[in-house]
PDB file of C-alpha atoms and ligand atoms in Angstrom:
ATOM      1  CA  UNK A 532       5.643-157.187 122.444  1.00  0.00           C
ATOM      2  CA  UNK A 533       3.951-158.602 119.302  1.00  0.00           C
ATOM      3  CA  UNK A 534       5.519-161.629 119.856  1.00  0.00           C
ATOM      4  CA  UNK A 535       4.636-161.970 123.244  1.00  0.00           C
ATOM      5  CA  UNK A 536       1.066-161.478 122.604  1.00  0.00           C
ATOM      6  CA  UNK A 537       1.144-163.827 120.063  1.00  0.00           C
ATOM      7  CA  UNK A 538       3.248-166.642 121.810  1.00  0.00           C
ATOM      8  CA  UNK A 539       0.960-166.643 125.396  1.00  0.00           C
ATOM      9  CA  UNK A 540      -2.292-167.076 122.460  1.00  0.00           C
ATOM     10  CA  UNK A 541      -0.669-170.063 120.781  1.00  0.00           C
ATOM     11  CA  UNK A 542       0.086-171.809 124.436  1.00  0.00           C
ATOM     12  CA  UNK A 543      -3.576-171.373 125.174  1.00  0.00           C
ATOM     13  CA  UNK A 544      -4.837-172.357 121.724  1.00  0.00           C
ATOM     14  CA  UNK A 545      -3.317-175.389 123.072  1.00  0.00           C
ATOM     15  CA  UNK A 546      -3.717-176.147 126.992  1.00  0.00           C
ATOM     16  CA  UNK A 547      -7.384-175.963 125.353  1.00  0.00           C
ATOM     17  CA  UNK A 548      -6.794-179.248 123.115  1.00  0.00           C
ATOM     18  CA  UNK A 549      -5.293-180.977 125.949  1.00  0.00           C
ATOM     19  CA  UNK A 550      -7.533-180.776 128.694  1.00  0.00           C
ATOM     20  CA  UNK A 551      -9.086-183.900 130.026  1.00  0.00           C
ATOM     21  CA  UNK A 552      -5.519-185.016 129.228  1.00  0.00           C
ATOM     22  CA  UNK A 553      -2.840-185.579 132.795  1.00  0.00           C
ATOM     23  CA  UNK A 554      -1.178-182.531 133.484  1.00  0.00           C
ATOM     24  CA  UNK A 555       2.460-183.996 132.471  1.00  0.00           C
ATOM     25  CA  UNK A 556       1.227-186.043 129.123  1.00  0.00           C
ATOM     26  CA  UNK A 557       1.568-181.248 128.262  1.00  0.00           C
ATOM     27  CA  UNK A 558       5.374-181.576 128.570  1.00  0.00           C
ATOM     28  CA  UNK A 559       6.031-182.793 125.001  1.00  0.00           C
ATOM     29  CA  UNK A 560       3.870-179.927 123.308  1.00  0.00           C
ATOM     30  CA  UNK A 561       5.610-177.698 125.050  1.00  0.00           C
ATOM     31  CA  UNK A 562       9.069-176.635 122.456  1.00  0.00           C
ATOM     32  CA  UNK A 563      12.189-176.831 124.216  1.00  0.00           C
ATOM     33  CA  UNK A 564      13.169-173.010 124.765  1.00  0.00           C
ATOM     34  CA  UNK A 565      16.360-172.648 122.387  1.00  0.00           C
ATOM     35  CA  UNK A 566      19.549-172.041 125.500  1.00  0.00           C
ATOM     36  CA  UNK A 567      20.105-168.502 125.957  1.00  0.00           C
ATOM     37  CA  UNK A 568      23.842-167.612 125.030  1.00  0.00           C
ATOM     38  CA  UNK A 569      27.398-168.583 127.631  1.00  0.00           C
ATOM     39  CA  UNK A 570      27.912-165.503 128.762  1.00  0.00           C
ATOM     40  CA  UNK A 571      30.415-164.195 127.748  1.00  0.00           C
ATOM     41  CA  UNK A 572      32.572-163.316 130.628  1.00  0.00           C
ATOM     42  CA  UNK A 573      32.973-165.384 133.827  1.00  0.00           C
ATOM     43  CA  UNK A 574      34.981-164.538 136.768  1.00  0.00           C
ATOM     44  CA  UNK A 575      38.376-166.052 136.806  1.00  0.00           C
ATOM     45  CA  UNK A 576      39.131-168.361 139.873  1.00  0.00           C
ATOM     46  CA  UNK A 577      41.888-167.293 142.223  1.00  0.00           C
ATOM     47  CA  UNK A 578      43.540-170.430 141.549  1.00  0.00           C
ATOM     48  CA  UNK A 579      44.328-169.736 145.711  1.00  0.00           C
ATOM     49  CA  UNK A 580      42.281-169.986 148.936  1.00  0.00           C
ATOM     50  CA  UNK A 581      40.493-166.047 150.039  1.00  0.00           C
ATOM     51  CA  UNK A 582      43.210-166.585 153.046  1.00  0.00           C
ATOM     52  CA  UNK A 583      46.826-166.679 150.998  1.00  0.00           C
ATOM     53  CA  UNK A 584      47.422-163.901 151.363  1.00  0.00           C
ATOM     54  CA  UNK A 585      46.916-163.680 155.054  1.00  0.00           C
ATOM     55  CA  UNK A 586      49.077-161.520 157.001  1.00  0.00           C
ATOM     56  CA  UNK A 587      49.525-159.506 154.448  1.00  0.00           C
ATOM     57  CA  UNK A 588      46.324-159.131 152.736  1.00  0.00           C
ATOM     58  CA  UNK A 589      43.739-160.268 154.956  1.00  0.00           C
ATOM     59  CA  UNK A 590      40.252-162.857 153.663  1.00  0.00           C
ATOM     60  CA  UNK A 591      38.080-160.265 154.598  1.00  0.00           C
ATOM     61  CA  UNK A 592      39.155-157.855 152.125  1.00  0.00           C
ATOM     62  CA  UNK A 593      40.058-160.711 149.311  1.00  0.00           C
ATOM     63  CA  UNK A 594      37.148-162.082 149.226  1.00  0.00           C
ATOM     64  CA  UNK A 595      35.095-158.647 148.929  1.00  0.00           C
ATOM     65  CA  UNK A 596      37.574-158.110 146.780  1.00  0.00           C
ATOM     66  CA  UNK A 597      37.512-161.347 144.148  1.00  0.00           C
ATOM     67  CA  UNK A 598      33.641-162.068 144.980  1.00  0.00           C
ATOM     68  CA  UNK A 599      31.853-158.648 145.170  1.00  0.00           C
ATOM     69  CA  UNK A 600      33.810-155.667 143.085  1.00  0.00           C
ATOM     70  CA  UNK A 601      35.808-158.214 140.594  1.00  0.00           C
ATOM     71  CA  UNK A 602      32.365-159.705 139.648  1.00  0.00           C
ATOM     72  CA  UNK A 603      30.511-156.496 139.679  1.00  0.00           C
ATOM     73  CA  UNK A 604      32.949-155.738 136.430  1.00  0.00           C
ATOM     74  CA  UNK A 605      32.052-159.026 135.261  1.00  0.00           C
ATOM     75  CA  UNK A 606      28.436-158.630 135.715  1.00  0.00           C
ATOM     76  CA  UNK A 607      28.726-155.178 133.799  1.00  0.00           C
ATOM     77  CA  UNK A 608      30.466-156.905 130.819  1.00  0.00           C
ATOM     78  CA  UNK A 609      27.521-159.327 130.416  1.00  0.00           C
ATOM     79  CA  UNK A 610      25.493-156.389 129.712  1.00  0.00           C
ATOM     80  CA  UNK A 611      28.137-154.217 127.888  1.00  0.00           C
ATOM     81  CA  UNK A 612      28.640-157.394 125.494  1.00  0.00           C
ATOM     82  CA  UNK A 613      24.265-157.138 124.377  1.00  0.00           C
ATOM     83  CA  UNK A 614      25.286-154.259 123.121  1.00  0.00           C
ATOM     84  CA  UNK A 615      29.191-154.213 121.781  1.00  0.00           C
ATOM     85  CA  UNK A 616      29.382-158.231 120.145  1.00  0.00           C
ATOM     86  CA  UNK A 617      33.152-157.026 119.475  1.00  0.00           C
ATOM     87  CA  UNK A 618      33.667-157.765 123.686  1.00  0.00           C
ATOM     88  CA  UNK A 619      32.652-161.102 122.364  1.00  0.00           C
ATOM     89  CA  UNK A 620      35.218-162.444 119.541  1.00  0.00           C
ATOM     90  CA  UNK A 621      38.082-159.554 120.098  1.00  0.00           C
ATOM     91  CA  UNK A 622      40.928-160.336 123.064  1.00  0.00           C
ATOM     92  CA  UNK A 623      40.857-158.235 125.741  1.00  0.00           C
ATOM     93  CA  UNK A 624      44.459-156.883 125.184  1.00  0.00           C
ATOM     94  CA  UNK A 625      43.713-156.552 122.080  1.00  0.00           C
ATOM     95  CA  UNK A 626      40.830-153.903 123.230  1.00  0.00           C
ATOM     96  CA  UNK A 627      42.182-152.102 125.866  1.00  0.00           C
ATOM     97  CA  UNK A 628      45.474-151.502 124.159  1.00  0.00           C
ATOM     98  CA  UNK A 629      43.386-149.385 120.994  1.00  0.00           C
ATOM     99  CA  UNK A 630      40.664-147.766 123.121  1.00  0.00           C
ATOM    100  CA  UNK A 631      40.156-144.999 120.713  1.00  0.00           C
ATOM    101  CA  UNK A 632      38.358-147.022 117.997  1.00  0.00           C
ATOM    102  CA  UNK A 633      35.476-148.840 120.418  1.00  0.00           C
ATOM    103  CA  UNK A 634      32.088-146.647 119.664  1.00  0.00           C
ATOM    104  CA  UNK A 635      31.881-143.384 122.039  1.00  0.00           C
ATOM    105  CA  UNK A 636      28.504-145.109 123.715  1.00  0.00           C
ATOM    106  CA  UNK A 637      29.729-147.837 125.245  1.00  0.00           C
ATOM    107  CA  UNK A 638      33.324-147.134 125.404  1.00  0.00           C
ATOM    108  CA  UNK A 639      33.199-145.449 129.017  1.00  0.00           C
ATOM    109  CA  UNK A 640      31.967-149.039 130.249  1.00  0.00           C
ATOM    110  CA  UNK A 641      34.135-150.679 128.594  1.00  0.00           C
ATOM    111  CA  UNK A 642      37.537-148.645 130.234  1.00  0.00           C
ATOM    112  CA  UNK A 643      35.549-149.271 133.453  1.00  0.00           C
ATOM    113  CA  UNK A 644      34.964-152.092 132.913  1.00  0.00           C
ATOM    114  CA  UNK A 645      37.346-154.247 130.683  1.00  0.00           C
ATOM    115  CA  UNK A 646      39.875-152.414 132.350  1.00  0.00           C
ATOM    116  CA  UNK A 647      38.734-153.412 135.694  1.00  0.00           C
ATOM    117  CA  UNK A 648      38.785-157.646 134.613  1.00  0.00           C
ATOM    118  CA  UNK A 649      42.633-157.266 133.078  1.00  0.00           C
ATOM    119  CA  UNK A 650      43.476-155.490 135.943  1.00  0.00           C
ATOM    120  CA  UNK A 651      42.807-157.157 138.361  1.00  0.00           C
ATOM    121  CA  UNK A 652      42.512-160.660 137.141  1.00  0.00           C
ATOM    122  CA  UNK A 653      46.521-160.067 136.481  1.00  0.00           C
ATOM    123  CA  UNK A 654      46.708-158.679 140.461  1.00  0.00           C
ATOM    124  CA  UNK A 655      44.984-161.774 141.438  1.00  0.00           C
ATOM    125  CA  UNK A 656      48.201-163.776 139.126  1.00  0.00           C
ATOM    126  CA  UNK A 657      51.092-161.335 140.503  1.00  0.00           C
ATOM    127  CA  UNK A 658      50.463-162.192 144.380  1.00  0.00           C
ATOM    128  CA  UNK A 659      49.766-166.464 143.810  1.00  0.00           C
ATOM    129  CA  UNK A 660      51.796-167.314 146.850  1.00  0.00           C
ATOM    130  CA  UNK A 661      54.685-169.998 146.789  1.00  0.00           C
ATOM    131  CA  UNK A 662      56.570-168.649 144.180  1.00  0.00           C
ATOM    132  CA  UNK A 663      60.058-166.894 144.641  1.00  0.00           C
ATOM    133  CA  UNK A 664      60.706-163.758 147.695  1.00  0.00           C
ATOM    134  CA  UNK A 665      62.574-161.706 144.871  1.00  0.00           C
ATOM    135  CA  UNK A 666      63.459-160.972 141.150  1.00  0.00           C
ATOM    136  CA  UNK A 667      66.083-163.360 139.588  1.00  0.00           C
ATOM    137  CA  UNK A 668      67.360-163.905 136.001  1.00  0.00           C
ATOM    138  CA  UNK A 669      67.512-161.557 133.133  1.00  0.00           C
ATOM    139  CA  UNK A 670      64.249-159.519 134.827  1.00  0.00           C
ATOM    140  CA  UNK A 671      67.005-158.906 138.365  1.00  0.00           C
ATOM    141  CA  UNK A 672      69.371-157.621 135.898  1.00  0.00           C
ATOM    142  CA  UNK A 673      67.114-155.438 134.160  1.00  0.00           C
ATOM    143  CA  UNK A 674      65.754-153.953 137.352  1.00  0.00           C
ATOM    144  CA  UNK A 675      69.731-153.778 138.634  1.00  0.00           C
ATOM    145  CA  UNK A 676      70.652-152.066 135.224  1.00  0.00           C
ATOM    146  CA  UNK A 677      67.588-149.814 135.734  1.00  0.00           C
ATOM    147  CA  UNK A 678      67.205-148.831 138.940  1.00  0.00           C
ATOM    148  CA  UNK A 679      70.720-149.600 140.358  1.00  0.00           C
ATOM    149  CA  UNK A 680      68.807-152.393 143.207  1.00  0.00           C
ATOM    150  CA  UNK A 681      65.973-153.992 143.686  1.00  0.00           C
ATOM    151  CA  UNK A 682      65.556-152.025 146.648  1.00  0.00           C
ATOM    152  CA  UNK A 683      65.305-148.827 144.248  1.00  0.00           C
ATOM    153  CA  UNK A 684      62.849-150.126 142.570  1.00  0.00           C
ATOM    154  CA  UNK A 685      60.688-150.178 145.519  1.00  0.00           C
ATOM    155  CA  UNK A 686      61.237-146.633 145.617  1.00  0.00           C
ATOM    156  CA  UNK A 687      60.627-145.774 142.607  1.00  0.00           C
ATOM    157  CA  UNK A 688      57.051-147.836 142.465  1.00  0.00           C
ATOM    158  CA  UNK A 689      56.345-147.620 146.316  1.00  0.00           C
ATOM    159  CA  UNK A 690      56.239-143.714 144.553  1.00  0.00           C
ATOM    160  CA  UNK A 691      54.310-144.871 141.948  1.00  0.00           C
ATOM    161  CA  UNK A 692      51.842-146.450 144.836  1.00  0.00           C
ATOM    162  CA  UNK A 693      51.608-143.750 146.794  1.00  0.00           C
ATOM    163  CA  UNK A 694      51.544-140.605 144.625  1.00  0.00           C
ATOM    164  CA  UNK A 695      48.176-141.517 142.404  1.00  0.00           C
ATOM    165  CA  UNK A 696      46.434-138.845 144.293  1.00  0.00           C
ATOM    166  CA  UNK A 697      42.500-141.966 144.825  1.00  0.00           C
ATOM    167  CA  UNK A 698      42.030-144.672 143.283  1.00  0.00           C
ATOM    168  CA  UNK A 699      43.885-146.065 140.548  1.00  0.00           C
ATOM    169  CA  UNK A 700      47.252-148.595 140.102  1.00  0.00           C
ATOM    170  CA  UNK A 701      50.823-148.986 140.134  1.00  0.00           C
ATOM    171  CA  UNK A 702      52.444-150.856 137.839  1.00  0.00           C
ATOM    172  CA  UNK A 703      56.218-152.148 136.812  1.00  0.00           C
ATOM    173  CA  UNK A 704      56.235-152.207 132.959  1.00  0.00           C
ATOM    174  CA  UNK A 705      57.833-153.147 129.792  1.00  0.00           C
ATOM    175  CA  UNK A 706      57.040-149.812 128.324  1.00  0.00           C
ATOM    176  CA  UNK A 707      57.093-149.489 124.376  1.00  0.00           C
ATOM    177  CA  UNK A 708      60.390-148.944 123.474  1.00  0.00           C
ATOM    178  CA  UNK A 709      61.384-151.770 125.951  1.00  0.00           C
ATOM    179  CA  UNK A 710      62.392-150.403 128.410  1.00  0.00           C
ATOM    180  CA  UNK A 711      61.508-151.406 132.143  1.00  0.00           C
ATOM    181  CA  UNK A 712      59.867-148.259 134.219  1.00  0.00           C
ATOM    182  CA  UNK A 713      57.425-148.196 137.416  1.00  0.00           C
ATOM    183  CA  UNK A 714      54.089-145.759 136.601  1.00  0.00           C
ATOM    184  CA  UNK A 715      51.074-145.256 138.195  1.00  0.00           C
ATOM    185  CA  UNK A 716      46.903-145.569 135.815  1.00  0.00           C
ATOM    186  CA  UNK A 717      43.978-143.689 137.488  1.00  0.00           C
ATOM    187  CA  UNK A 718      40.876-145.476 137.982  1.00  0.00           C
ATOM    188  CA  UNK A 719      41.019-148.840 135.801  1.00  0.00           C
ATOM    189  CA  UNK A 720      42.495-147.466 133.239  1.00  0.00           C
ATOM    190  CA  UNK A 721      45.285-150.505 131.919  1.00  0.00           C
ATOM    191  CA  UNK A 722      49.410-149.973 131.076  1.00  0.00           C
ATOM    192  CA  UNK A 723      48.435-151.891 127.841  1.00  0.00           C
ATOM    193  CA  UNK A 724      46.703-148.231 126.622  1.00  0.00           C
ATOM    194  CA  UNK A 725      50.251-146.684 126.891  1.00  0.00           C
ATOM    195  CA  UNK A 726      51.393-150.139 124.549  1.00  0.00           C
ATOM    196  CA  UNK A 727      53.063-151.056 128.461  1.00  0.00           C
ATOM    197  CA  UNK A 728      53.105-154.684 129.246  1.00  0.00           C
ATOM    198  CA  UNK A 729      53.056-155.457 132.878  1.00  0.00           C
ATOM    199  CA  UNK A 730      55.359-157.097 135.240  1.00  0.00           C
ATOM    200  CA  UNK A 731      53.709-156.316 138.962  1.00  0.00           C
ATOM    201  CA  UNK A 732      51.587-154.003 139.125  1.00  0.00           C
ATOM    202  CA  UNK A 733      49.289-153.088 143.092  1.00  0.00           C
ATOM    203  CA  UNK A 734      45.401-151.580 143.301  1.00  0.00           C
ATOM    204  CA  UNK A 735      45.614-148.377 145.752  1.00  0.00           C
ATOM    205  CA  UNK A 736      42.224-147.968 145.635  1.00  0.00           C
ATOM    206  CA  UNK A 737      40.814-148.104 148.688  1.00  0.00           C
ATOM    207  CA  UNK A 738      39.027-151.147 149.104  1.00  0.00           C
ATOM    208  CA  UNK A 739      41.464-153.066 148.031  1.00  0.00           C
ATOM    209  CA  UNK A 740      42.989-151.900 151.694  1.00  0.00           C
ATOM    210  CA  UNK A 741      40.547-150.176 154.151  1.00  0.00           C
ATOM    211  CA  UNK A 742      39.229-153.322 155.850  1.00  0.00           C
ATOM    212  CA  UNK A 743      42.712-153.651 157.363  1.00  0.00           C
ATOM    213  CA  UNK A 744      44.942-150.926 157.177  1.00  0.00           C
ATOM    214  CA  UNK A 745      42.175-148.138 157.244  1.00  0.00           C
ATOM    215  CA  UNK A 746      43.491-145.057 155.689  1.00  0.00           C
ATOM    216  CA  UNK A 747      47.218-146.158 156.031  1.00  0.00           C
ATOM    217  CA  UNK A 748      48.015-146.614 152.131  1.00  0.00           C
ATOM    218  CA  UNK A 749      51.842-146.875 152.886  1.00  0.00           C
ATOM    219  CA  UNK A 750      51.469-149.874 155.430  1.00  0.00           C
ATOM    220  CA  UNK A 751      49.287-151.693 152.815  1.00  0.00           C
ATOM    221  CA  UNK A 752      52.051-151.519 150.463  1.00  0.00           C
ATOM    222  CA  UNK A 753      54.538-152.168 152.579  1.00  0.00           C
ATOM    223  CA  UNK A 754      52.546-155.423 153.085  1.00  0.00           C
ATOM    224  CA  UNK A 755      52.003-156.277 149.589  1.00  0.00           C
ATOM    225  CA  UNK A 756      55.858-156.879 148.658  1.00  0.00           C
ATOM    226  CA  UNK A 757      54.886-159.797 150.955  1.00  0.00           C
ATOM    227  CA  UNK A 758      52.761-161.434 148.154  1.00  0.00           C
ATOM    228  CA  UNK A 759      54.440-161.365 145.331  1.00  0.00           C
ATOM    229  CA  UNK A 760      55.271-164.502 143.538  1.00  0.00           C
ATOM    230  CA  UNK A 761      59.106-162.892 141.735  1.00  0.00           C
ATOM    231  CA  UNK A 762      58.344-166.536 139.699  1.00  0.00           C
ATOM    232  CA  UNK A 763      55.523-164.807 137.793  1.00  0.00           C
ATOM    233  CA  UNK A 764      57.200-161.390 137.510  1.00  0.00           C
ATOM    234  CA  UNK A 765      60.412-163.041 135.948  1.00  0.00           C
ATOM    235  CA  UNK A 766      57.648-165.174 132.825  1.00  0.00           C
ATOM    236  CA  UNK A 767      55.451-161.604 132.434  1.00  0.00           C
ATOM    237  CA  UNK A 768      59.271-160.169 132.163  1.00  0.00           C
ATOM    238  CA  UNK A 769      60.304-163.004 128.665  1.00  0.00           C
ATOM    239  CA  UNK A 770      56.640-162.288 127.439  1.00  0.00           C
ATOM    240  CA  UNK A 771      57.173-158.715 127.418  1.00  0.00           C
ATOM    241  CA  UNK A 772      60.580-158.629 126.360  1.00  0.00           C
ATOM    242  CA  UNK A 773      60.007-161.926 123.648  1.00  0.00           C
TER     243      UNK A 773
HETATM  244 MN1  MN3 B1611      40.095-153.459 142.640  1.00  0.00          MN
END
């Protein structure tokens, strides 16, 4: 308040001195304001059009999910970054794997918004169109040895997606013992907190499917398999096992 008052006073004095000169001559008298720091977080680009996942996921859902829901996490994170400087300097996955180290005052906000940002960034990439339609190589071998077949893995994953009561996510992960397992997380919690690395993940919040599938989550899960990019899943598996 005091500084604001002081700055208003200085401006008024400069104006007094410039009386009688053309308005444009006043411009050099004002020192340029320091540019604000760049935002800590920006909304990542999808890498494909909102309509690219039709007919499995509809255009309207993709638009509001990315430009509405994901963007809201980014806005909240930029507010949180003003209170918790580590958001600017620490890798996202490191923070999410160590949430108990985050100060109490911001922990819930970081859990929900940084988790939401990471989950959605992962989700957009695993659905990138144009990749392999089925697992191959080391990932296919691990799926077969763990679940018996790809079809059995789909059944186990679907049970996680259907079994998550309310809002959350279903996952195929490599756990901290390097085992391939299916799991689910509530809200915007991530597998990182359990020391797991995600291979594929599915948003089962109603906002992810309600416009097209209404209350029929099972149909959404069934359709979603048509979007999974198994090339990206294979890369995720390689990194998780490294
Ligand atoms: Mn979502």
